[in-house]
C-alpha positions as YAML, in Angstrom:
chain: A
units: angstrom
residues:
- id: 1
  name: MET
  ca: [35.48, 14.55, 24.06]
- id: 2
  name: ASN
  ca: [32.99, 16.52, 21.96]
- id: 3
  name: LEU
  ca: [33.97, 14.51, 18.85]
- id: 4
  name: MET
  ca: [33.30, 11.26, 20.68]
- id: 5
  name: VAL
  ca: [29.87, 12.46, 21.89]
- id: 6
  name: SER
  ca: [29.11, 13.54, 18.41]
- id: 7
  name: ALA
  ca: [30.08, 10.15, 17.01]
- id: 8
  name: ILE
  ca: [27.85, 8.31, 19.53]
- id: 9
  name: GLY
  ca: [24.96, 10.58, 18.75]
- id: 10
  name: GLN
  ca: [25.36, 10.02, 15.16]
- id: 11
  name: GLY
  ca: [25.71, 6.32, 15.63]
- id: 12
  name: LEU
  ca: [22.39, 6.21, 17.56]
- id: 13
  name: LEU
  ca: [20.52, 8.19, 14.88]
- id: 14
  name: TRP
  ca: [21.95, 6.19, 11.97]
- id: 15
  name: ALA
  ca: [21.12, 2.91, 13.89]
- id: 16
  name: LEU
  ca: [17.54, 3.37, 12.69]
- id: 17
  name: LEU
  ca: [18.81, 2.78, 9.18]
- id: 18
  name: GLY
  ca: [20.50, -0.48, 10.27]
- id: 19
  name: LEU
  ca: [17.38, -1.70, 12.24]
- id: 20
  name: GLY
  ca: [15.20, -0.97, 9.15]
- id: 21
  name: LEU
  ca: [17.40, -2.94, 6.82]
- id: 22
  name: TYR
  ca: [17.80, -5.76, 9.36]
- id: 23
  name: LEU
  ca: [14.14, -6.47, 9.11]
- id: 24
  name: THR
  ca: [14.35, -7.13, 5.36]
- id: 25
  name: PHE
  ca: [17.97, -8.26, 4.91]
- id: 26
  name: ARG
  ca: [18.31, -10.64, 7.82]
- id: 27
  name: ILE
  ca: [14.74, -11.53, 8.97]
- id: 28
  name: LEU
  ca: [12.84, -11.43, 5.70]
- id: 29
  name: ASP
  ca: [15.87, -12.45, 3.55]
- id: 30
  name: PHE
  ca: [15.00, -9.64, 1.02]
- id: 31
  name: CYS
  ca: [17.67, -7.61, -0.58]
- id: 32
  name: ASP
  ca: [16.05, -4.14, -0.46]
- id: 33
  name: MET
  ca: [17.77, -1.43, -2.46]
- id: 34
  name: THR
  ca: [14.81, 0.91, -1.85]
- id: 35
  name: VAL
  ca: [16.50, 2.36, 1.25]
- id: 36
  name: GLU
  ca: [18.92, 4.45, -0.94]
- id: 37
  name: GLY
  ca: [15.84, 6.30, -2.09]
- id: 38
  name: THR
  ca: [13.72, 6.08, 1.00]
- id: 39
  name: PHE
  ca: [16.34, 7.80, 3.19]
- id: 40
  name: PRO
  ca: [16.45, 11.01, 1.13]
- id: 41
  name: LEU
  ca: [12.64, 10.75, 0.66]
- id: 42
  name: GLY
  ca: [12.16, 10.95, 4.50]
- id: 43
  name: ALA
  ca: [14.54, 13.86, 4.65]
- id: 44
  name: ALA
  ca: [12.87, 15.71, 1.70]
- id: 45
  name: THR
  ca: [9.41, 15.18, 3.15]
- id: 46
  name: ALA
  ca: [10.25, 16.29, 6.64]
- id: 47
  name: VAL
  ca: [12.36, 19.32, 5.65]
- id: 48
  name: THR
  ca: [9.92, 20.55, 2.98]
- id: 49
  name: ALA
  ca: [7.02, 20.17, 5.44]
- id: 50
  name: ILE
  ca: [8.89, 22.12, 8.19]
- id: 51
  name: SER
  ca: [9.87, 24.87, 5.71]
- id: 52
  name: HIS
  ca: [6.19, 25.30, 4.95]
- id: 53
  name: GLY
  ca: [5.33, 25.81, 8.63]
- id: 54
  name: ILE
  ca: [4.32, 22.30, 9.68]
- id: 55
  name: ASN
  ca: [5.15, 21.13, 13.21]
- id: 56
  name: PRO
  ca: [8.45, 19.17, 13.21]
- id: 57
  name: LEU
  ca: [6.82, 16.18, 14.87]
- id: 58
  name: LEU
  ca: [4.04, 16.04, 12.33]
- id: 59
  name: ALA
  ca: [6.59, 16.52, 9.53]
- id: 60
  name: THR
  ca: [8.56, 13.52, 10.94]
- id: 61
  name: LEU
  ca: [5.37, 11.39, 10.96]
- id: 62
  name: LEU
  ca: [4.76, 12.44, 7.29]
- id: 63
  name: ALA
  ca: [8.30, 11.19, 6.53]
- id: 64
  name: ILE
  ca: [7.52, 7.84, 8.03]
- id: 65
  name: GLY
  ca: [4.34, 7.57, 5.89]
- id: 66
  name: ALA
  ca: [6.36, 8.51, 2.84]
- id: 67
  name: GLY
  ca: [8.90, 5.77, 3.56]
- id: 68
  name: MET
  ca: [6.08, 3.21, 4.07]
- id: 69
  name: LEU
  ca: [4.56, 4.07, 0.73]
- id: 70
  name: ALA
  ca: [7.98, 3.51, -1.00]
- id: 71
  name: GLY
  ca: [8.09, 0.10, 0.76]
- id: 72
  name: LEU
  ca: [4.59, -0.66, -0.45]
- id: 73
  name: VAL
  ca: [5.60, 0.13, -4.10]
- id: 74
  name: THR
  ca: [8.59, -2.21, -3.90]
- id: 75
  name: GLY
  ca: [6.51, -4.90, -2.21]
- id: 76
  name: LEU
  ca: [3.81, -4.80, -4.90]
- id: 77
  name: LEU
  ca: [6.40, -4.84, -7.74]
- id: 78
  name: TYR
  ca: [7.90, -8.02, -6.09]
- id: 79
  name: THR
  ca: [4.81, -9.85, -4.99]
- id: 80
  name: LYS
  ca: [2.22, -8.83, -7.66]
- id: 81
  name: GLY
  ca: [4.51, -7.82, -10.55]
- id: 82
  name: LYS
  ca: [6.77, -10.84, -10.00]
- id: 83
  name: ILE
  ca: [9.88, -8.54, -10.47]
- id: 84
  name: PRO
  ca: [13.04, -9.87, -8.70]
- id: 85
  name: SER
  ca: [13.66, -8.29, -5.29]
- id: 86
  name: LEU
  ca: [16.83, -6.55, -6.28]
- id: 87
  name: LEU
  ca: [15.41, -5.07, -9.45]
- id: 88
  name: ALA
  ca: [12.19, -4.04, -7.66]
- id: 89
  name: GLY
  ca: [14.11, -2.06, -5.13]
- id: 90
  name: ILE
  ca: [16.31, -0.48, -7.80]
- id: 91
  name: LEU
  ca: [13.21, 0.60, -9.84]
- id: 92
  name: THR
  ca: [11.62, 2.21, -6.78]
- id: 93
  name: MET
  ca: [14.82, 3.89, -5.77]
- id: 94
  name: THR
  ca: [15.29, 5.34, -9.21]
- id: 95
  name: ALA
  ca: [11.72, 6.62, -9.29]
- id: 96
  name: ILE
  ca: [12.05, 8.22, -5.81]
- id: 97
  name: TYR
  ca: [14.91, 10.40, -7.08]
- id: 98
  name: SER
  ca: [12.35, 12.27, -9.26]
- id: 99
  name: VAL
  ca: [9.74, 12.35, -6.53]
- id: 100
  name: ASN
  ca: [12.30, 13.91, -4.11]
- id: 101
  name: LEU
  ca: [12.92, 16.67, -6.70]
- id: 102
  name: ARG
  ca: [9.21, 17.21, -6.95]
- id: 103
  name: ILE
  ca: [8.84, 17.43, -3.26]
- id: 104
  name: MET
  ca: [11.67, 19.87, -2.64]
- id: 105
  name: GLY
  ca: [11.45, 21.77, -5.92]
- id: 106
  name: LYS
  ca: [15.20, 21.99, -6.00]
- id: 107
  name: SER
  ca: [18.27, 19.87, -5.11]
- id: 108
  name: ASN
  ca: [18.54, 21.01, -1.51]
- id: 109
  name: ILE
  ca: [16.63, 22.83, 1.24]
- id: 110
  name: SER
  ca: [18.05, 24.44, 4.33]
- id: 111
  name: LEU
  ca: [16.31, 24.53, 7.75]
- id: 112
  name: LEU
  ca: [18.23, 27.63, 8.87]
- id: 113
  name: GLY
  ca: [15.98, 29.56, 11.34]
- id: 114
  name: LYS
  ca: [13.30, 26.82, 11.22]
- id: 115
  name: PRO
  ca: [12.06, 24.84, 14.25]
- id: 116
  name: THR
  ca: [13.17, 21.23, 14.44]
- id: 117
  name: LEU
  ca: [13.09, 18.36, 16.92]
- id: 118
  name: PHE
  ca: [16.71, 19.32, 17.81]
- id: 119
  name: ASN
  ca: [16.29, 22.98, 18.64]
- id: 120
  name: GLY
  ca: [13.44, 22.86, 21.09]
- id: 121
  name: ARG
  ca: [13.88, 24.44, 24.55]
- id: 122
  name: PHE
  ca: [14.96, 21.18, 26.24]
- id: 123
  name: MET
  ca: [17.35, 20.23, 23.49]
- id: 124
  name: THR
  ca: [19.10, 23.59, 23.35]
- id: 125
  name: SER
  ca: [19.64, 23.45, 27.11]
- id: 126
  name: LEU
  ca: [21.81, 20.32, 26.77]
- id: 127
  name: PRO
  ca: [25.58, 20.48, 26.35]
- id: 128
  name: GLN
  ca: [26.96, 20.52, 22.77]
- id: 129
  name: TYR
  ca: [26.25, 17.42, 20.71]
- id: 130
  name: PHE
  ca: [24.15, 15.77, 23.44]
- id: 131
  name: ASP
  ca: [20.88, 16.66, 21.70]
- id: 132
  name: SER
  ca: [21.56, 13.91, 19.12]
- id: 133
  name: VAL
  ca: [22.53, 11.48, 21.94]
- id: 134
  name: VAL
  ca: [19.33, 12.15, 23.86]
- id: 135
  name: MET
  ca: [17.13, 11.97, 20.79]
- id: 136
  name: GLY
  ca: [18.90, 8.81, 19.48]
- id: 137
  name: ILE
  ca: [18.48, 7.04, 22.88]
- id: 138
  name: ILE
  ca: [14.70, 7.87, 23.08]
- id: 139
  name: VAL
  ca: [13.98, 6.89, 19.44]
- id: 140
  name: ILE
  ca: [16.14, 3.78, 19.44]
- id: 141
  name: ALA
  ca: [14.68, 2.63, 22.79]
- id: 142
  name: VAL
  ca: [11.09, 3.03, 21.51]
- id: 143
  name: ILE
  ca: [11.77, 1.44, 18.14]
- id: 144
  name: THR
  ca: [13.64, -1.54, 19.64]
- id: 145
  name: ILE
  ca: [11.00, -2.25, 22.17]
- id: 146
  name: LEU
  ca: [8.30, -2.09, 19.60]
- id: 147
  name: MET
  ca: [10.24, -4.45, 17.36]
- id: 148
  name: VAL
  ca: [10.79, -6.94, 20.18]
- id: 149
  name: LEU
  ca: [7.06, -6.86, 21.05]
- id: 150
  name: PHE
  ca: [6.10, -7.22, 17.46]
- id: 151
  name: LEU
  ca: [8.44, -10.20, 16.70]
- id: 152
  name: ALA
  ca: [7.12, -12.00, 19.89]
- id: 153
  name: THR
  ca: [3.52, -11.97, 18.55]
- id: 154
  name: ASP
  ca: [1.94, -14.67, 16.36]
- id: 155
  name: TYR
  ca: [2.04, -12.21, 13.47]
- id: 156
  name: GLY
  ca: [5.75, -11.56, 14.17]
- id: 157
  name: GLN
  ca: [6.47, -15.25, 14.22]
- id: 158
  name: ALA
  ca: [4.68, -15.66, 10.92]
- id: 159
  name: PHE
  ca: [6.86, -12.77, 9.60]
- id: 160
  name: ILE
  ca: [10.00, -14.60, 10.77]
- id: 161
  name: ALA
  ca: [8.77, -17.89, 9.26]
- id: 162
  name: THR
  ca: [8.24, -16.18, 5.92]
- id: 163
  name: GLY
  ca: [11.92, -15.25, 5.81]
- id: 164
  name: ASP
  ca: [13.14, -18.57, 7.08]
- id: 165
  name: ASN
  ca: [11.19, -20.78, 4.70]
- id: 166
  name: PRO
  ca: [8.50, -19.27, 2.44]
- id: 167
  name: THR
  ca: [7.37, -22.64, 1.15]
- id: 168
  name: MET
  ca: [6.79, -24.06, 4.70]
- id: 169
  name: ALA
  ca: [5.18, -20.77, 5.67]
- id: 170
  name: LYS
  ca: [2.63, -21.05, 2.90]
- id: 171
  name: SER
  ca: [1.89, -24.68, 3.84]
- id: 172
  name: LEU
  ca: [1.07, -23.34, 7.30]
- id: 173
  name: GLY
  ca: [-1.47, -20.95, 5.88]
- id: 174
  name: ILE
  ca: [0.70, -17.80, 6.21]
- id: 175
  name: HIS
  ca: [0.13, -15.22, 3.47]
- id: 176
  name: THR
  ca: [3.80, -14.70, 2.52]
- id: 177
  name: ASP
  ca: [3.12, -11.96, 0.01]
- id: 178
  name: LYS
  ca: [1.28, -9.91, 2.65]
- id: 179
  name: MET
  ca: [4.07, -10.52, 5.13]
- id: 180
  name: THR
  ca: [6.70, -9.31, 2.57]
- id: 181
  name: ILE
  ca: [4.78, -6.18, 1.86]
- id: 182
  name: VAL
  ca: [4.26, -5.36, 5.55]
- id: 183
  name: GLY
  ca: [7.88, -5.98, 6.20]
- id: 184
  name: LEU
  ca: [8.97, -3.70, 3.42]
- id: 185
  name: MET
  ca: [6.59, -1.00, 4.61]
- id: 186
  name: VAL
  ca: [7.76, -1.11, 8.16]
- id: 187
  name: SER
  ca: [11.39, -1.28, 7.22]
- id: 188
  name: ASN
  ca: [11.21, 1.67, 4.80]
- id: 189
  name: GLY
  ca: [9.11, 3.60, 7.34]
- id: 190
  name: MET
  ca: [12.00, 3.33, 9.78]
- id: 191
  name: VAL
  ca: [14.42, 4.37, 7.10]
- id: 192
  name: GLY
  ca: [12.21, 7.37, 6.35]
- id: 193
  name: LEU
  ca: [12.26, 8.29, 10.01]
- id: 194
  name: CYS
  ca: [16.03, 8.01, 10.04]
- id: 195
  name: GLY
  ca: [16.30, 10.36, 6.99]
- id: 196
  name: ALA
  ca: [13.95, 12.87, 8.72]
- id: 197
  name: LEU
  ca: [16.00, 12.92, 11.93]
- id: 198
  name: ILE
  ca: [19.38, 13.10, 10.22]
- id: 199
  name: ALA
  ca: [18.13, 15.97, 8.03]
- id: 200
  name: GLN
  ca: [16.80, 17.92, 11.01]
- id: 201
  name: ASN
  ca: [20.06, 17.25, 12.89]
- id: 202
  name: ASN
  ca: [22.17, 18.42, 9.92]
- id: 203
  name: GLY
  ca: [19.88, 21.39, 9.21]
- id: 204
  name: TYR
  ca: [19.26, 20.50, 5.55]
- id: 205
  name: ALA
  ca: [18.02, 18.01, 3.01]
- id: 206
  name: ASP
  ca: [19.94, 17.18, -0.16]
- id: 207
  name: ILE
  ca: [18.86, 15.12, -3.21]
- id: 208
  name: ASN
  ca: [22.11, 13.06, -3.04]
- id: 209
  name: MET
  ca: [22.20, 12.32, 0.68]
- id: 210
  name: GLY
  ca: [20.94, 8.77, 0.12]
- id: 211
  name: ILE
  ca: [24.10, 7.69, -1.78]
- id: 212
  name: GLY
  ca: [25.92, 4.96, 0.12]
- id: 213
  name: THR
  ca: [23.27, 4.61, 2.81]
- id: 214
  name: ILE
  ca: [22.85, 0.93, 2.24]
- id: 215
  name: VAL
  ca: [26.55, 0.34, 2.89]
- id: 216
  name: ILE
  ca: [26.17, 2.24, 6.21]
- id: 217
  name: ALA
  ca: [23.25, 0.12, 7.20]
- id: 218
  name: LEU
  ca: [25.01, -3.12, 6.28]
- id: 219
  name: ALA
  ca: [28.06, -2.00, 8.24]
- id: 220
  name: SER
  ca: [25.99, -1.51, 11.41]
- id: 221
  name: ILE
  ca: [24.53, -5.03, 10.98]
- id: 222
  name: ILE
  ca: [27.80, -6.85, 10.07]
- id: 223
  name: ILE
  ca: [29.90, -5.01, 12.71]
- id: 224
  name: GLY
  ca: [27.27, -5.80, 15.44]
- id: 225
  name: GLU
  ca: [27.24, -9.51, 14.40]
- id: 226
  name: VAL
  ca: [31.05, -9.77, 14.14]
- id: 227
  name: ALA
  ca: [31.82, -7.89, 17.37]
- id: 228
  name: PHE
  ca: [29.23, -9.76, 19.55]
- id: 229
  name: GLY
  ca: [29.06, -13.25, 18.08]
- id: 230
  name: GLU
  ca: [26.20, -15.68, 18.66]
- id: 231
  name: LEU
  ca: [23.19, -13.80, 19.96]
- id: 232
  name: THR
  ca: [19.45, -14.19, 20.34]
- id: 233
  name: LEU
  ca: [17.13, -12.28, 17.94]
- id: 234
  name: ASN
  ca: [16.41, -9.62, 20.53]
- id: 235
  name: GLN
  ca: [20.02, -9.19, 21.43]
- id: 236
  name: ARG
  ca: [20.90, -8.81, 17.67]
- id: 237
  name: LEU
  ca: [18.63, -5.76, 17.55]
- id: 238
  name: VAL
  ca: [20.70, -4.14, 20.22]
- id: 239
  name: ALA
  ca: [23.86, -5.26, 18.61]
- id: 240
  name: VAL
  ca: [22.85, -3.37, 15.39]
- id: 241
  name: THR
  ca: [22.70, -0.16, 17.36]
- id: 242
  name: LEU
  ca: [26.06, -0.87, 19.04]
- id: 243
  name: GLY
  ca: [27.53, -1.79, 15.66]
- id: 244
  name: SER
  ca: [26.39, 1.58, 14.26]
- id: 245
  name: ILE
  ca: [28.08, 3.40, 17.15]
- id: 246
  name: ILE
  ca: [31.23, 1.37, 16.63]
- id: 247
  name: TYR
  ca: [31.18, 2.21, 12.92]
- id: 248
  name: ARG
  ca: [30.91, 5.97, 13.61]
- id: 249
  name: ILE
  ca: [33.79, 5.76, 16.04]
- id: 250
  name: ILE
  ca: [35.89, 3.94, 13.44]
- id: 251
  name: LEU
  ca: [35.15, 6.72, 10.96]
- id: 252
  name: LEU
  ca: [36.08, 9.30, 13.64]
- id: 253
  name: VAL
  ca: [39.44, 7.55, 14.19]
- id: 254
  name: VAL
  ca: [40.12, 7.42, 10.40]
- id: 255
  name: LEU
  ca: [39.39, 11.09, 9.87]
- id: 256
  name: GLN
  ca: [41.63, 11.92, 12.85]
- id: 257
  name: LEU
  ca: [44.45, 10.01, 11.07]
- id: 258
  name: GLY
  ca: [44.27, 12.62, 8.33]
- id: 259
  name: PHE
  ca: [42.01, 11.02, 5.73]
- id: 260
  name: SER
  ca: [39.69, 13.35, 3.83]
- id: 261
  name: ALA
  ca: [35.89, 13.39, 4.37]
- id: 262
  name: ASN
  ca: [35.57, 12.68, 0.63]
- id: 263
  name: ASP
  ca: [37.02, 9.22, 1.26]
- id: 264
  name: LEU
  ca: [34.20, 8.15, 3.67]
- id: 265
  name: ASN
  ca: [32.36, 6.10, 1.12]
- id: 266
  name: LEU
  ca: [35.60, 4.25, 0.16]
- id: 267
  name: ILE
  ca: [36.44, 3.75, 3.88]
- id: 268
  name: SER
  ca: [32.87, 2.47, 4.60]
- id: 269
  name: SER
  ca: [33.18, -0.09, 1.84]
- id: 270
  name: VAL
  ca: [36.61, -1.23, 3.04]
- id: 271
  name: VAL
  ca: [35.44, -1.54, 6.67]
- id: 272
  name: LEU
  ca: [32.35, -3.48, 5.58]
- id: 273
  name: ALA
  ca: [34.44, -5.85, 3.38]
- id: 274
  name: ILE
  ca: [36.87, -6.51, 6.24]
- id: 275
  name: CYS
  ca: [34.10, -7.25, 8.66]
- id: 276
  name: MET
  ca: [32.44, -9.62, 6.24]
- id: 277
  name: MET
  ca: [35.67, -11.46, 5.50]
- id: 278
  name: LEU
  ca: [36.69, -11.88, 9.27]
- id: 279
  name: PRO
  ca: [35.12, -15.30, 9.73]
- id: 280
  name: GLN
  ca: [37.02, -16.64, 6.68]
- id: 281
  name: LEU
  ca: [40.23, -15.01, 7.84]
- id: 282
  name: GLU
  ca: [39.88, -16.44, 11.33]
- id: 283
  name: GLN
  ca: [39.45, -19.94, 9.84]
- id: 284
  name: HIS
  ca: [42.30, -19.47, 7.38]
- id: 285
  name: LEU
  ca: [44.61, -18.27, 10.14]
- id: 286
  name: HIS
  ca: [43.40, -21.10, 12.44]
- id: 287
  name: LEU
  ca: [42.21, -18.63, 15.11]
- id: 288
  name: LYS
  ca: [39.08, -20.75, 15.50]
- id: 289
  name: LYS
  ca: [39.24, -24.50, 15.62]
- id: 290
  name: PRO
  ca: [36.46, -26.09, 13.53]
- id: 291
  name: ILE
  ca: [34.30, -28.69, 15.15]
- id: 292
  name: LEU
  ca: [34.07, -31.89, 13.16]
- id: 293
  name: LYS
  ca: [30.70, -33.41, 12.52]
- id: 294
  name: GLY
  ca: [29.88, -36.14, 15.00]
- id: 295
  name: VAL
  ca: [32.75, -35.12, 17.35]
- id: 296
  name: ARG
  ca: [31.87, -33.28, 20.61]
- id: 297
  name: PRO
  ca: [34.02, -30.25, 21.48]
- id: 298
  name: HIS
  ca: [35.54, -31.95, 24.52]
- id: 299
  name: GLU
  ca: [36.58, -35.15, 22.78]
...
């Protein structure tokens, strides 16, 4: 039971990573590799700030700001420097590695004996592992509601239009470069927040904790889409969170089968590959009947 609660809590916290990438990967149609650097950047910023006596909440806000700055750099490289999106993200991600070392001063920092958002009076009164569940529900609920409200505004619709068809968006007077930069900043701010929360929950920050994070984020998105099928945009945001929880449960089951924790990145890649191939496998195995053009389903 405790393991299942822990998996759900981790799924809720890591869902922030999936929601952040969803903004760029699905809505903005931007392949952003920056997240592999932004995640440990958020962790390094928060943990270093806390270790220097800064309030955990303020430290977490600083992590969001650091993530937004990383997104701004990628956005400027792409829009003003005319560097391809994939390469712009890789350049920023590579640079952030050195920045993280500068921030922490060493490869890892422990939060042992330090105050965090997870060891306050209310959190410590909860049953074991329920602190991450409660924190995850609160943060995910707030972020999801804010995203829904944002995407429903005229600015949000312009943001969606930029991802759907940049040429048409420009013809309508939308500043697509500005939309791209804002999207990358918001996305990486959420990833920085995720890194800060995960680091506080784990009790440490490590320079290499960002390796494989983009696969985890993609797994949350793809699993949510495959598991729940055709959904509205708002429903897809909820599906990403549920996909993150399902992904964590899958990892728990795999570990219980006797696999080593060292195999998690390999398992993550395999799970993601299978989920992405499911539509093709269903069609190949005739599990779904294709609808011919011009022929109604009932004919």
